[in-house]
Short mmCIF file of C-alpha atoms in Angstrom, two decimals:
data_model
loop_
_atom_site.label_atom_id
_atom_site.label_comp_id
_atom_site.label_asym_id
_atom_site.label_seq_id
_atom_site.Cartn_x
_atom_site.Cartn_y
_atom_site.Cartn_z
CA MET Y 1 0.00 0.00 0.00
CA LYS Y 2 1.29 3.46 -0.88
CA LYS Y 3 2.10 5.96 1.79
CA SER Y 4 -0.83 8.14 0.68
CA ASP Y 5 -3.19 5.23 1.31
CA SER Y 6 -2.42 5.43 5.02
CA LEU Y 7 -4.19 8.78 5.10
CA GLN Y 8 -7.41 7.54 3.48
CA SER Y 9 -10.68 7.77 5.35
CA PHE Y 10 -12.68 4.78 6.48
CA GLU Y 11 -15.21 5.45 3.69
CA GLU Y 12 -12.45 5.37 1.09
CA LEU Y 13 -11.09 2.13 2.55
CA ARG Y 14 -14.55 0.55 2.50
CA ASP Y 15 -15.03 1.64 -1.12
CA HIS Y 16 -11.75 -0.02 -2.11
CA LEU Y 17 -12.76 -3.21 -0.28
CA LEU Y 18 -16.10 -3.26 -2.12
CA SER Y 19 -14.33 -3.00 -5.49
CA ASP Y 20 -11.87 -5.73 -4.46
CA LEU Y 21 -14.71 -8.03 -3.43
CA ILE Y 22 -16.67 -7.49 -6.66
CA LEU Y 23 -13.53 -8.14 -8.72
CA GLY Y 24 -12.65 -11.24 -6.69
CA ILE Y 25 -16.11 -12.80 -7.07
CA ALA Y 26 -16.13 -12.00 -10.80
CA ILE Y 27 -12.70 -13.64 -11.27
CA ILE Y 28 -13.64 -16.74 -9.27
CA GLY Y 29 -17.13 -16.93 -10.76
CA THR Y 30 -16.04 -16.92 -14.42
CA PRO Y 31 -14.16 -20.29 -14.37
CA ALA Y 32 -16.79 -21.63 -11.95
CA PHE Y 33 -19.51 -20.81 -14.45
CA ILE Y 34 -17.62 -22.67 -17.19
CA ALA Y 35 -17.23 -25.71 -14.91
CA SER Y 36 -20.91 -25.45 -13.99
CA VAL Y 37 -21.90 -25.58 -17.67
CA LEU Y 38 -19.56 -28.53 -18.32
CA ARG Y 39 -21.21 -30.58 -15.54
CA SER Y 40 -24.46 -30.43 -17.47
CA SER Y 41 -23.47 -33.85 -18.78
CA VAL Y 42 -24.21 -35.12 -15.27
CA ILE Y 43 -27.06 -32.93 -14.09
CA GLY Y 44 -28.32 -31.71 -17.44
CA PHE Y 45 -28.54 -28.09 -18.53
CA GLN Y 46 -30.24 -26.04 -15.83
CA GLY Y 47 -31.89 -22.64 -15.99
CA PHE Y 48 -29.81 -21.37 -13.07
CA MET Y 49 -26.74 -21.57 -15.34
CA LEU Y 50 -28.14 -18.70 -17.40
CA VAL Y 51 -28.77 -16.82 -14.15
CA GLN Y 52 -25.13 -17.40 -13.17
CA LEU Y 53 -23.99 -16.04 -16.56
CA GLY Y 54 -26.08 -12.91 -16.06
CA LEU Y 55 -24.66 -12.39 -12.59
CA ILE Y 56 -21.07 -12.78 -13.83
CA ILE Y 57 -21.68 -10.18 -16.55
CA GLY Y 58 -23.31 -7.86 -14.00
CA LEU Y 59 -20.38 -8.12 -11.59
CA TRP Y 60 -17.85 -7.36 -14.32
CA SER Y 61 -19.95 -4.36 -15.35
CA LEU Y 62 -20.03 -3.07 -11.77
CA TRP Y 63 -16.27 -3.34 -11.53
CA PHE Y 64 -15.42 -1.73 -14.88
CA LYS Y 65 -17.85 1.15 -14.27
CA ARG Y 66 -17.06 1.49 -10.55
CA SER Y 67 -15.96 5.13 -10.88
CA SER Y 68 -19.32 6.20 -12.36
CA ILE Y 69 -21.62 4.01 -10.25
CA SER Y 70 -22.48 5.05 -6.70
CA TYR Y 71 -21.39 3.11 -3.64
CA ALA Y 72 -25.01 2.26 -2.76
CA ILE Y 73 -25.79 0.79 -6.21
CA ARG Y 74 -22.60 -1.28 -6.27
CA THR Y 75 -23.31 -2.61 -2.77
CA SER Y 76 -26.89 -3.48 -3.71
CA GLY Y 77 -25.69 -5.19 -6.92
CA LEU Y 78 -23.14 -7.31 -5.03
CA LEU Y 79 -25.61 -8.43 -2.35
CA LEU Y 80 -28.30 -9.19 -4.95
CA ALA Y 81 -25.84 -11.31 -6.93
CA LEU Y 82 -24.84 -13.26 -3.82
CA TRP Y 83 -28.47 -13.79 -2.80
CA VAL Y 84 -29.55 -15.04 -6.25
CA VAL Y 85 -26.53 -17.29 -6.81
CA THR Y 86 -27.08 -18.84 -3.37
CA PHE Y 87 -30.62 -20.05 -4.04
CA ALA Y 88 -30.81 -20.35 -7.84
CA ALA Y 89 -28.83 -23.62 -7.89
CA MET Y 90 -30.01 -24.83 -4.50
CA ILE Y 91 -33.64 -24.86 -5.60
CA ARG Y 92 -32.75 -27.13 -8.52
CA ILE Y 93 -30.12 -29.52 -7.12
CA GLY Y 94 -30.53 -29.22 -3.36
CA PRO Y 95 -27.88 -29.07 -0.64
CA VAL Y 96 -25.06 -30.24 -2.95
CA ALA Y 97 -25.22 -26.90 -4.77
CA ASP Y 98 -22.08 -24.80 -4.45
CA GLY Y 99 -24.07 -21.72 -3.44
CA LYS Y 100 -23.88 -22.61 0.26
CA SER Y 101 -20.54 -20.81 0.61
CA PHE Y 102 -22.14 -17.66 -0.75
CA ILE Y 103 -24.28 -17.37 2.39
CA LEU Y 104 -21.16 -16.72 4.50
CA LEU Y 105 -19.90 -14.23 1.94
CA PHE Y 106 -23.29 -12.51 1.92
CA ALA Y 107 -23.26 -12.09 5.70
CA PHE Y 108 -19.65 -10.85 5.64
CA SER Y 109 -20.49 -8.27 2.95
CA CYS Y 110 -23.58 -7.06 4.83
CA MET Y 111 -21.60 -6.39 8.00
CA LEU Y 112 -18.78 -4.73 6.07
CA PHE Y 113 -20.72 -2.43 3.76
CA LEU Y 114 -24.07 -1.71 5.46
CA LYS Y 115 -25.21 -0.01 8.63
CA PRO Y 116 -25.59 -2.52 11.50
CA ARG Y 117 -29.40 -2.54 11.61
CA MET Y 118 -29.80 -3.18 7.88
CA ALA Y 119 -26.96 -5.73 7.91
CA TRP Y 120 -28.57 -7.81 10.67
CA LEU Y 121 -31.95 -7.61 8.94
CA LEU Y 122 -30.55 -9.00 5.66
CA VAL Y 123 -28.53 -11.72 7.43
CA ALA Y 124 -31.67 -12.79 9.27
CA SER Y 125 -33.58 -12.75 5.97
CA ILE Y 126 -31.15 -15.02 4.13
CA VAL Y 127 -31.07 -17.46 7.07
CA ALA Y 128 -34.87 -17.45 7.17
CA THR Y 129 -35.01 -18.09 3.41
CA LEU Y 130 -32.61 -21.00 3.79
CA ALA Y 131 -34.75 -22.41 6.60
CA LEU Y 132 -37.90 -22.13 4.46
CA LEU Y 133 -36.12 -23.85 1.58
CA ALA Y 134 -35.03 -26.67 3.89
CA PHE Y 135 -38.58 -27.05 5.23
CA ALA Y 136 -39.96 -27.20 1.69
CA ALA Y 137 -37.41 -29.85 0.76
CA VAL Y 138 -38.12 -32.15 3.70
CA GLN Y 139 -41.84 -31.82 2.97
CA TYR Y 140 -41.14 -32.95 -0.61
CA TRP Y 141 -42.53 -29.72 -1.97
CA LEU Y 142 -39.29 -29.47 -3.98
CA GLN Y 143 -38.12 -32.22 -6.31
CA PHE Y 144 -34.40 -32.66 -7.02
CA ASP Y 145 -33.78 -34.54 -10.28
CA LEU Y 146 -30.20 -35.60 -9.59
CA ASP Y 147 -28.28 -38.88 -9.22
CA TYR Y 148 -26.20 -38.02 -6.16
CA GLN Y 149 -24.09 -41.18 -6.44
CA VAL Y 150 -22.96 -40.31 -9.96
CA TYR Y 151 -22.54 -36.61 -9.14
CA ALA Y 152 -20.46 -37.33 -6.04
CA HIS Y 153 -17.88 -39.27 -8.08
CA HIS Y 154 -17.72 -36.90 -11.04
CA PRO Y 155 -14.37 -34.98 -11.30
CA LEU Y 156 -16.07 -31.74 -12.38
CA ALA Y 157 -18.05 -31.65 -9.14
CA TRP Y 158 -14.87 -31.91 -7.09
CA ASN Y 159 -12.96 -29.48 -9.32
CA LEU Y 160 -15.74 -26.96 -8.88
CA LEU Y 161 -15.78 -27.50 -5.13
CA VAL Y 162 -12.00 -27.10 -4.84
CA TRP Y 163 -11.94 -24.02 -7.09
CA THR Y 164 -14.76 -22.17 -5.35
CA THR Y 165 -13.62 -23.11 -1.85
CA ALA Y 166 -9.99 -22.18 -2.49
CA GLY Y 167 -10.93 -19.06 -4.45
CA PHE Y 168 -13.33 -17.73 -1.89
CA SER Y 169 -10.92 -18.54 0.96
CA ILE Y 170 -8.11 -16.64 -0.75
CA MET Y 171 -10.43 -13.76 -1.59
CA VAL Y 172 -11.79 -13.42 1.94
CA ALA Y 173 -8.26 -13.67 3.32
CA PHE Y 174 -7.09 -10.94 0.93
CA VAL Y 175 -10.01 -8.66 1.76
CA GLY Y 176 -9.41 -9.25 5.47
CA TRP Y 177 -5.70 -8.49 5.08
CA ARG Y 178 -6.48 -5.39 3.05
CA MET Y 179 -8.95 -4.24 5.68
CA VAL Y 180 -6.62 -4.86 8.63
CA HIS Y 181 -3.67 -3.30 6.82
CA GLY Y 182 -5.71 -0.25 5.87
CA LEU Y 183 -7.06 0.18 9.39
CA ARG Y 184 -3.57 -0.24 10.84
CA ASN Y 185 -2.16 2.42 8.53
CA GLN Y 186 -5.11 4.64 9.30
CA SER Y 187 -4.57 4.10 13.01
CA GLU Y 188 -0.89 4.99 12.68
CA ALA Y 189 -1.76 8.08 10.67
CA ASN Y 190 -4.33 9.09 13.30
CA ARG Y 191 -1.78 8.52 16.06
CA GLU Y 192 0.79 10.66 14.23
CA LEU Y 193 -1.85 13.33 13.70
CA ALA Y 194 -2.85 13.19 17.37
CA GLU Y 195 0.79 13.52 18.43
CA ARG Y 196 1.28 16.43 16.05
CA LEU Y 197 -1.83 18.17 17.37
CA GLU Y 198 -0.71 17.51 20.93
CA ARG Y 199 2.68 19.11 20.20
CA ILE Y 200 0.93 22.10 18.65
CA SER Y 201 -1.55 22.42 21.52
CA ALA Y 202 1.33 22.22 24.03
CA ARG Y 203 2.79 25.37 22.46
CA LEU Y 204 -0.46 27.30 22.50
CA PRO Y 205 -0.96 29.85 25.30
CA GLY Y 206 -4.10 28.12 26.47
CA MET Y 207 -6.29 25.02 26.48
CA ILE Y 208 -7.99 23.34 23.50
CA PHE Y 209 -11.11 21.45 24.50
CA GLN Y 210 -14.29 19.63 23.50
CA CYS Y 211 -17.15 20.19 25.92
CA ARG Y 212 -20.28 18.03 25.76
CA VAL Y 213 -23.62 18.73 27.41
CA SER Y 214 -25.78 15.60 27.36
CA THR Y 215 -29.53 15.66 27.03
CA ASN Y 216 -29.73 14.93 30.78
CA GLY Y 217 -27.68 18.09 31.52
CA ARG Y 218 -24.42 16.31 32.38
CA ILE Y 219 -21.30 18.23 31.32
CA SER Y 220 -18.07 16.48 30.33
CA PHE Y 221 -14.88 17.14 28.36
CA PRO Y 222 -14.29 14.25 25.90
CA TYR Y 223 -11.04 15.94 24.88
CA VAL Y 224 -8.95 18.57 26.58
CA SER Y 225 -5.29 19.39 26.04
CA GLU Y 226 -2.64 19.03 28.73
CA ALA Y 227 -2.84 22.79 29.35
CA ILE Y 228 -5.75 22.09 31.69
CA GLU Y 229 -3.21 21.20 34.38
CA PRO Y 230 -1.50 24.63 34.70
CA LEU Y 231 -4.84 26.43 34.20
CA PHE Y 232 -7.09 24.43 36.52
CA GLY Y 233 -4.77 22.04 38.36
CA LEU Y 234 -6.62 19.06 36.82
CA THR Y 235 -5.76 16.26 34.38
CA PRO Y 236 -7.74 15.45 31.22
CA GLU Y 237 -8.86 12.15 32.76
CA MET Y 238 -10.46 13.97 35.71
CA VAL Y 239 -12.99 15.79 33.48
CA ARG Y 240 -13.42 13.28 30.62
CA THR Y 241 -16.76 11.97 31.90
CA ASP Y 242 -17.71 14.58 34.51
CA ALA Y 243 -16.75 18.26 34.54
CA SER Y 244 -17.76 18.89 38.17
CA ALA Y 245 -14.11 19.19 39.27
CA LEU Y 246 -13.49 21.95 36.73
CA PHE Y 247 -16.65 23.89 37.56
CA SER Y 248 -15.71 23.76 41.24
CA ARG Y 249 -12.66 25.90 40.38
CA ILE Y 250 -14.75 28.65 38.79
CA HIS Y 251 -15.44 31.61 41.08
CA GLU Y 252 -18.77 31.29 42.87
CA LYS Y 253 -19.97 34.59 41.39
CA ASP Y 254 -19.26 33.41 37.82
CA VAL Y 255 -20.17 29.71 37.80
CA ASP Y 256 -23.89 30.29 37.24
CA SER Y 257 -23.14 32.73 34.42
CA VAL Y 258 -20.91 30.16 32.73
CA ARG Y 259 -23.68 27.55 32.89
CA ASP Y 260 -26.34 30.02 31.70
CA THR Y 261 -24.28 31.16 28.70
CA LEU Y 262 -23.54 27.53 27.77
CA ASN Y 263 -27.24 26.69 27.90
CA LYS Y 264 -28.07 29.73 25.78
CA SER Y 265 -25.38 28.78 23.26
CA ALA Y 266 -26.77 25.22 23.14
CA SER Y 267 -30.38 26.31 22.63
CA GLN Y 268 -29.49 28.74 19.83
CA LEU Y 269 -26.47 26.84 18.45
CA ARG Y 270 -24.50 30.09 18.51
CA PRO Y 271 -20.83 30.57 19.50
CA TRP Y 272 -20.09 30.74 23.23
CA GLU Y 273 -17.69 33.39 24.51
CA MET Y 274 -17.08 34.58 28.05
CA GLU Y 275 -14.53 35.89 30.52
CA PHE Y 276 -14.73 34.42 34.01
CA ARG Y 277 -12.73 34.14 37.22
CA VAL Y 278 -11.07 30.96 38.43
CA ILE Y 279 -9.39 30.02 41.70
CA ASN Y 280 -6.39 28.04 40.47
CA SER Y 281 -4.69 25.15 42.25
CA GLU Y 282 -2.51 27.61 44.21
CA GLY Y 283 -5.56 29.46 45.50
CA VAL Y 284 -4.84 32.52 43.33
CA LEU Y 285 -7.65 34.36 41.55
CA ARG Y 286 -7.11 34.47 37.78
CA TRP Y 287 -9.17 35.73 34.85
CA TYR Y 288 -9.77 33.26 31.99
CA SER Y 289 -11.36 33.80 28.60
CA GLY Y 290 -13.16 31.03 26.73
CA SER Y 291 -14.75 30.69 23.30
CA ALA Y 292 -16.27 27.71 21.51
CA ILE Y 293 -18.45 26.70 18.55
CA PRO Y 294 -21.39 24.34 19.30
CA ALA Y 295 -22.75 21.51 17.14
CA GLU Y 296 -25.64 19.14 17.75
CA GLU Y 297 -24.83 15.43 17.70
CA GLU Y 298 -27.09 12.66 16.38
CA ASP Y 299 -28.20 11.68 19.88
CA GLY Y 300 -29.21 15.26 20.75
CA ASN Y 301 -26.13 16.09 22.80
CA ILE Y 302 -24.36 19.41 22.20
CA LEU Y 303 -20.62 19.35 21.57
CA TRP Y 304 -18.48 22.51 21.67
CA HIS Y 305 -15.04 22.83 20.10
CA GLY Y 306 -13.20 25.64 21.82
CA PHE Y 307 -10.21 27.33 23.39
CA ALA Y 308 -9.60 28.83 26.85
CA ALA Y 309 -6.67 30.91 28.07
CA ASP Y 310 -5.48 33.01 30.99
CA CYS Y 311 -6.32 36.66 30.30
CA THR Y 312 -5.35 38.06 33.72
CA THR Y 313 -2.56 40.18 32.26
CA GLN Y 314 -4.90 41.59 29.65
CA LYS Y 315 -7.51 42.41 32.28
CA ASP Y 316 -4.84 44.10 34.41
CA LEU Y 317 -3.71 46.13 31.39
CA GLU Y 318 -7.29 47.15 30.66
CA LEU Y 319 -7.67 48.27 34.27
CA VAL Y 320 -4.38 50.17 34.12
CA LYS Y 321 -5.42 51.74 30.81
CA ASP Y 322 -8.74 52.88 32.24
CA GLU Y 323 -7.00 54.30 35.30
CA PHE Y 324 -4.41 55.99 33.09
CA ILE Y 325 -7.04 57.59 30.86
CA SER Y 326 -8.87 58.82 33.94
CA THR Y 327 -5.65 60.15 35.49
CA VAL Y 328 -4.38 61.81 32.31
CA SER Y 329 -7.78 63.35 31.68
CA HIS Y 330 -7.65 64.86 35.16
CA GLU Y 331 -4.00 65.88 34.80
CA LEU Y 332 -4.68 67.60 31.48
CA ARG Y 333 -7.95 69.20 32.49
CA THR Y 334 -6.63 70.76 35.72
CA PRO Y 335 -3.78 72.88 34.23
CA LEU Y 336 -5.78 73.67 31.09
CA THR Y 337 -8.64 74.94 33.21
CA ALA Y 338 -6.27 77.09 35.24
CA ILE Y 339 -4.55 78.45 32.11
CA SER Y 340 -7.87 79.15 30.40
CA GLY Y 341 -9.24 80.91 33.49
CA ALA Y 342 -6.13 83.07 33.84
CA ILE Y 343 -6.16 84.11 30.17
CA LYS Y 344 -9.87 84.95 30.28
CA LEU Y 345 -9.41 86.98 33.45
CA VAL Y 346 -6.54 88.99 31.93
CA ASN Y 347 -8.38 89.51 28.63
CA SER Y 348 -11.48 90.71 30.45
CA GLY Y 349 -9.63 93.90 31.45
CA VAL Y 350 -10.57 93.55 35.09
CA LEU Y 351 -6.90 93.48 36.12
CA ASP Y 352 -5.74 96.37 33.91
CA THR Y 353 -5.36 98.62 36.94
CA ASP Y 354 -3.89 95.96 39.24
CA GLY Y 355 -0.47 95.05 37.84
CA ALA Y 356 0.55 92.91 40.83
CA LYS Y 357 -2.60 90.80 40.64
CA ARG Y 358 -2.25 90.39 36.88
CA LYS Y 359 1.35 89.23 37.32
CA GLU Y 360 0.24 86.69 39.94
CA ILE Y 361 -2.44 85.33 37.60
CA LEU Y 362 0.03 85.03 34.73
CA GLN Y 363 2.49 83.22 37.03
CA VAL Y 364 -0.26 80.70 37.81
CA ALA Y 365 -0.81 80.22 34.06
CA GLU Y 366 2.93 79.79 33.50
CA LYS Y 367 3.20 77.27 36.32
CA ASN Y 368 0.33 75.24 34.90
CA SER Y 369 1.83 75.47 31.42
CA ASP Y 370 5.04 73.97 32.79
CA ARG Y 371 3.01 71.22 34.46
CA LEU Y 372 1.20 70.52 31.20
CA LEU Y 373 4.47 70.43 29.25
CA PHE Y 374 5.96 68.03 31.80
CA LEU Y 375 3.03 65.68 31.35
CA ILE Y 376 3.20 65.78 27.55
CA ASN Y 377 6.98 65.22 27.62
CA ASP Y 378 6.46 62.16 29.81
CA LEU Y 379 3.98 60.72 27.33
CA LEU Y 380 6.28 61.39 24.37
CA ASP Y 381 9.44 60.20 26.12
CA VAL Y 382 8.04 56.88 27.27
CA GLU Y 383 7.08 56.04 23.69
CA LYS Y 384 10.56 56.94 22.40
CA LEU Y 385 12.22 54.96 25.15
CA GLU Y 386 10.03 51.91 24.48
CA THR Y 387 10.84 51.89 20.75
CA GLY Y 388 14.53 52.75 21.24
CA ASN Y 389 14.20 55.88 19.08
CA ILE Y 390 16.39 57.93 21.35
CA GLU Y 391 20.12 58.72 21.25
CA LEU Y 392 22.11 59.70 24.30
CA GLU Y 393 24.05 62.98 24.13
CA LEU Y 394 26.95 62.09 26.42
CA GLU Y 395 29.09 64.69 28.12
CA THR Y 396 31.56 64.69 30.99
CA ILE Y 397 30.30 66.44 34.13
CA GLY Y 398 31.14 66.51 37.84
CA LEU Y 399 28.92 64.37 40.02
CA ARG Y 400 28.63 66.97 42.80
CA ASN Y 401 27.71 69.80 40.40
CA PHE Y 402 25.18 67.55 38.70
CA ILE Y 403 23.46 66.60 41.97
CA GLN Y 404 23.41 70.17 43.24
CA SER Y 405 21.85 71.48 40.03
CA CYS Y 406 19.14 68.81 40.27
CA ILE Y 407 18.39 69.89 43.85
CA VAL Y 408 18.11 73.54 42.86
CA GLU Y 409 15.81 72.75 39.90
CA ASN Y 410 13.48 70.56 41.95
CA GLN Y 411 13.36 72.48 45.23
CA SER Y 412 10.35 74.52 44.13
CA TYR Y 413 8.48 71.27 43.52
CA ALA Y 414 9.44 70.06 47.00
CA ASP Y 415 8.11 73.31 48.46
CA GLN Y 416 4.64 72.50 47.12
CA TYR Y 417 4.58 69.46 49.41
CA HIS Y 418 6.19 71.24 52.38
CA SER Y 419 9.31 69.16 51.94
CA SER Y 420 12.98 69.87 51.25
CA LEU Y 421 15.86 68.24 49.39
CA ARG Y 422 19.02 67.53 51.42
CA LEU Y 423 22.30 66.29 50.02
CA VAL Y 424 23.67 63.96 52.71
CA LYS Y 425 26.80 62.74 50.91
CA CYS Y 426 28.34 63.14 47.47
CA ASP Y 427 31.74 61.94 46.20
CA ASP Y 428 33.66 64.31 43.98
CA VAL Y 429 34.07 62.31 40.75
CA GLU Y 430 33.44 62.95 37.10
CA LEU Y 431 31.10 60.87 34.95
CA ARG Y 432 30.09 60.73 31.30
CA ILE Y 433 26.31 60.73 30.91
CA ASP Y 434 23.43 62.36 29.04
CA LYS Y 435 22.94 65.19 31.52
CA GLN Y 436 19.38 66.13 30.51
CA ARG Y 437 18.10 62.54 30.49
CA MET Y 438 19.68 61.75 33.85
CA LYS Y 439 18.21 64.98 35.26
CA GLN Y 440 14.84 63.78 34.01
CA ALA Y 441 15.32 60.42 35.75
CA LEU Y 442 16.45 62.01 39.02
CA ALA Y 443 13.62 64.60 38.85
CA ASN Y 444 11.07 61.76 38.70
CA LEU Y 445 12.57 60.12 41.80
CA LEU Y 446 12.73 63.41 43.67
CA SER Y 447 9.13 64.36 42.80
CA ASN Y 448 7.88 60.94 43.96
CA ALA Y 449 9.85 61.20 47.21
CA CYS Y 450 8.45 64.68 47.89
CA LYS Y 451 4.87 63.56 47.28
CA PHE Y 452 5.16 60.68 49.74
CA SER Y 453 7.27 62.39 52.43
CA PRO Y 454 5.66 63.59 55.65
CA ASP Y 455 5.28 67.37 56.03
CA LYS Y 456 8.57 69.17 56.70
CA ASP Y 457 10.48 65.92 56.41
CA PRO Y 458 13.49 66.20 54.09
CA VAL Y 459 14.20 63.94 51.14
CA GLU Y 460 17.78 62.64 51.42
CA ILE Y 461 20.11 62.35 48.43
CA ARG Y 462 23.36 60.42 48.41
CA ALA Y 463 25.83 59.97 45.55
CA ARG Y 464 28.91 57.85 46.02
CA LEU Y 465 31.49 55.76 44.21
CA THR Y 466 31.20 52.13 45.40
CA ASN Y 467 33.10 49.16 43.97
CA GLY Y 468 33.70 50.97 40.71
CA GLN Y 469 30.04 51.98 40.33
CA ILE Y 470 28.25 55.29 40.80
CA VAL Y 471 25.25 54.87 43.15
CA ILE Y 472 22.79 57.78 43.39
CA SER Y 473 20.10 57.18 45.99
CA VAL Y 474 16.95 59.11 46.91
CA THR Y 475 15.34 58.33 50.28
CA ASP Y 476 12.01 59.40 51.73
CA HIS Y 477 10.44 58.54 55.09
CA GLY Y 478 6.93 58.03 53.83
CA PRO Y 479 4.51 55.08 54.17
CA GLY Y 480 6.50 52.74 51.92
CA ILE Y 481 5.34 50.82 48.87
CA PRO Y 482 2.69 48.10 49.35
CA GLU Y 483 4.06 44.63 48.65
CA GLU Y 484 1.50 43.90 45.95
CA PHE Y 485 3.01 46.68 43.81
CA HIS Y 486 6.62 45.53 44.00
CA ASP Y 487 6.50 43.32 40.89
CA LYS Y 488 4.85 45.92 38.67
CA LEU Y 489 6.38 49.10 40.08
CA PHE Y 490 8.37 49.89 36.91
CA LYS Y 491 5.56 49.08 34.49
CA LYS Y 492 3.88 51.86 32.58
CA PHE Y 493 0.82 53.58 34.07
CA THR Y 494 1.32 51.92 37.46
CA GLN Y 495 0.86 53.89 40.65
CA ALA Y 496 1.02 52.67 44.22
CA ASP Y 497 -1.65 54.17 46.41
CA SER Y 498 -2.16 53.90 50.13
CA SER Y 499 -5.08 54.70 52.35
CA ASN Y 500 -2.91 56.67 54.78
CA THR Y 501 -1.48 59.03 52.14
CA ARG Y 502 -3.05 62.12 50.72
CA GLU Y 503 -4.47 61.94 47.18
CA LEU Y 504 -1.53 62.40 44.83
CA THR Y 505 -1.38 63.24 41.15
CA GLY Y 506 0.69 61.56 38.45
CA THR Y 507 0.47 59.49 35.29
CA GLY Y 508 2.27 56.38 36.51
CA LEU Y 509 4.98 56.83 33.84
CA GLY Y 510 7.77 58.26 35.98
CA LEU Y 511 9.45 55.09 37.25
CA SER Y 512 9.13 53.44 33.85
CA ILE Y 513 11.02 56.38 32.33
CA VAL Y 514 13.63 56.26 35.10
CA LYS Y 515 14.31 52.59 34.48
CA LYS Y 516 14.64 53.01 30.71
CA ILE Y 517 17.02 55.98 30.99
CA VAL Y 518 19.29 54.23 33.48
CA GLU Y 519 19.31 51.07 31.37
CA LEU Y 520 20.32 53.12 28.32
CA HIS Y 521 23.42 54.11 30.34
CA GLY Y 522 24.08 50.42 31.07
CA GLY Y 523 22.87 50.68 34.67
CA GLN Y 524 20.00 49.45 36.77
CA VAL Y 525 17.48 50.70 39.34
CA GLU Y 526 16.96 49.13 42.76
CA PHE Y 527 14.67 49.99 45.65
CA VAL Y 528 14.29 49.13 49.31
CA THR Y 529 11.05 49.86 51.12
CA GLY Y 530 9.31 49.12 54.39
CA ALA Y 531 5.84 49.80 55.74
CA GLY Y 532 5.98 53.09 57.67
CA THR Y 533 9.76 53.48 57.30
CA GLY Y 534 9.98 54.95 53.80
CA THR Y 535 11.59 54.00 50.49
CA ARG Y 536 15.06 54.30 48.99
CA PHE Y 537 15.56 54.24 45.21
CA SER Y 538 19.10 53.75 43.91
CA LEU Y 539 20.40 54.50 40.40
CA ILE Y 540 23.39 52.24 39.86
CA LEU Y 541 25.60 53.34 36.96
CA PRO Y 542 28.41 51.09 35.66
CA GLU Y 543 32.14 51.78 35.67
CA SER Y 544 31.94 52.71 31.98
CA VAL Y 545 30.36 56.11 32.82
CA ILE Y 546 33.27 57.13 35.04
#
C-alpha cells in the first residue's frame, strides 16, 4: 500500500474493499460458471446456469464502471448477486449446490458495507429463506432430479468444489488483510496526527477542548489538552466523563453565568464566549477567557469545540489603561482649566489697573503650562524609550555639580509638598552621561519622594562611588510601597496608592522612564522599602560612565 493510502478515510477504505470483493467474485465466478456448464453432462442443462452467466456479466460491469456508479448501487448489486446465486442452484439440485458458501460471503459483505441494523436484517432474511427452503425440501414440496451417487464421483463436481472453496478462501483472506492493513495504517496516521496536534496544543498559550452537554444536563470534556493542568490544576482524565471538578474551580460569582451562557449557546447553536474568574490550584484568583463553537450530535447532545486561556494580564492592562485615561484626563484638564481661566481673566480687562494681581495670575498660568508640558513630555518620552528611538548625548560632568543642580531645579516642587531636598553625601568624581536625560530620571525620583514624604520631612540624596560603580540614591520617610506593587512598580501607568497618604497626582509613567534611561546608560534601578519606614531608590551606573 502506498504511503498516501495510510491517510485515506474509512469510507475510502470501504469503497476499495467493495471493489476488491466485486472483482474477486467475478474472477472466481467466471471459471466456476464454465465448470458449472460442463457438468451439465451429469445434471443436465439447468436454468440457473443462465442466471449465473447474467450475474457474472453484472459483476464485471459493476467493476469496470465502478468510478461512475455510486457506492449504494454497487453494494446493492453485489448483495443481490450473492443472494440469487445462493438459491438459484439450491432450488434445482438441493444441498449439494455450491451456493452454500455464498451465504457466508453474503453475511460478511452485509456487515462490512451496510449499517448494523440493515446488515442484521438481511442476514436474518437469508437465514430465514434457507430455513424455508429446507422445510420445503423435507416436505417434498421441492423435487431434485439428480443422481447423487454419480454426481459425487464426477471430477467436475470436485474441481468446482475445490476451485470455489480455495478461491473464496483466498479472496476473503485478501479482503481481510487489506482491511486490517488499511485500518492499521489509518490508526498509525491518526496517532501521528494526534501527536502532532498535541505538540501544537502544548505550544499554545491556552487550552484546547471539547465540551459536551448531554440531554440529561451532564457536562463532560471528551477531549482537553494538557494545558488544563496549569490552568485548573486538573488532568484530562479527571474531566473526561464529569466536569464537576473543573466547575468547582470557577469563582462562585461566575459559575452560574458560565452555565447560563452555555445553555443559551446550546439552545441557539450560537458561539459561546465569556470571561470568568477561576481560583487556580494555588488558590490565586485568575481571569480566563473562553470561546467555543457548538454543534448538535445525532443523539441530541451538544458538543463545543473551543479554546480557553489566561487573560489576567490583559484584564490588568485594561484596568491600568482605564485608570491611566482617567488620570491623564484629570492631569490635562486641571492645568488647562487654570490656564484658560487666567487668560480669560486677563483679557477681560478687570486686572488692567492691578499690575501685581495680573502678574500673579500670569504666574499661575505659567506654572500650569510647565506642568502641562511636563506631562506631555512624559507621554512622548516613554514612547521613544520603548521603541529605542532615542540617542544619548553624552558629556563629561562633575557628580557633585550635577546633583546640586538637580536639587536647585526641583526644590520649588518640594516646596509644594512642604518638603525639602538635602544632600547627605556626594563623592567628587566625574562621569560621562546624558545630563538632561539623567536629570529627568532624578527629577522623577525626587518628585515621587516629595509627594510621599511627611510634612517638613526632608528627602535625602546620596551619591557615592562604590566598587567601581556610581550609586545615586533618593530616600524618603513616607509610608512605603505596598508589597503587591513591588512586581509591577516599573511598568507603565502603574501607581502605588495607600489609604494613609493624601491623594496624589501623576500618570504612573515616571518610574518606567527612570528605568529606561538608566538602562540606556548600562545601569539598573533598585529599591528598598518598608511599611511606615519609607523607600530608597538607587540609580546604579556602571564603571563605563566614570
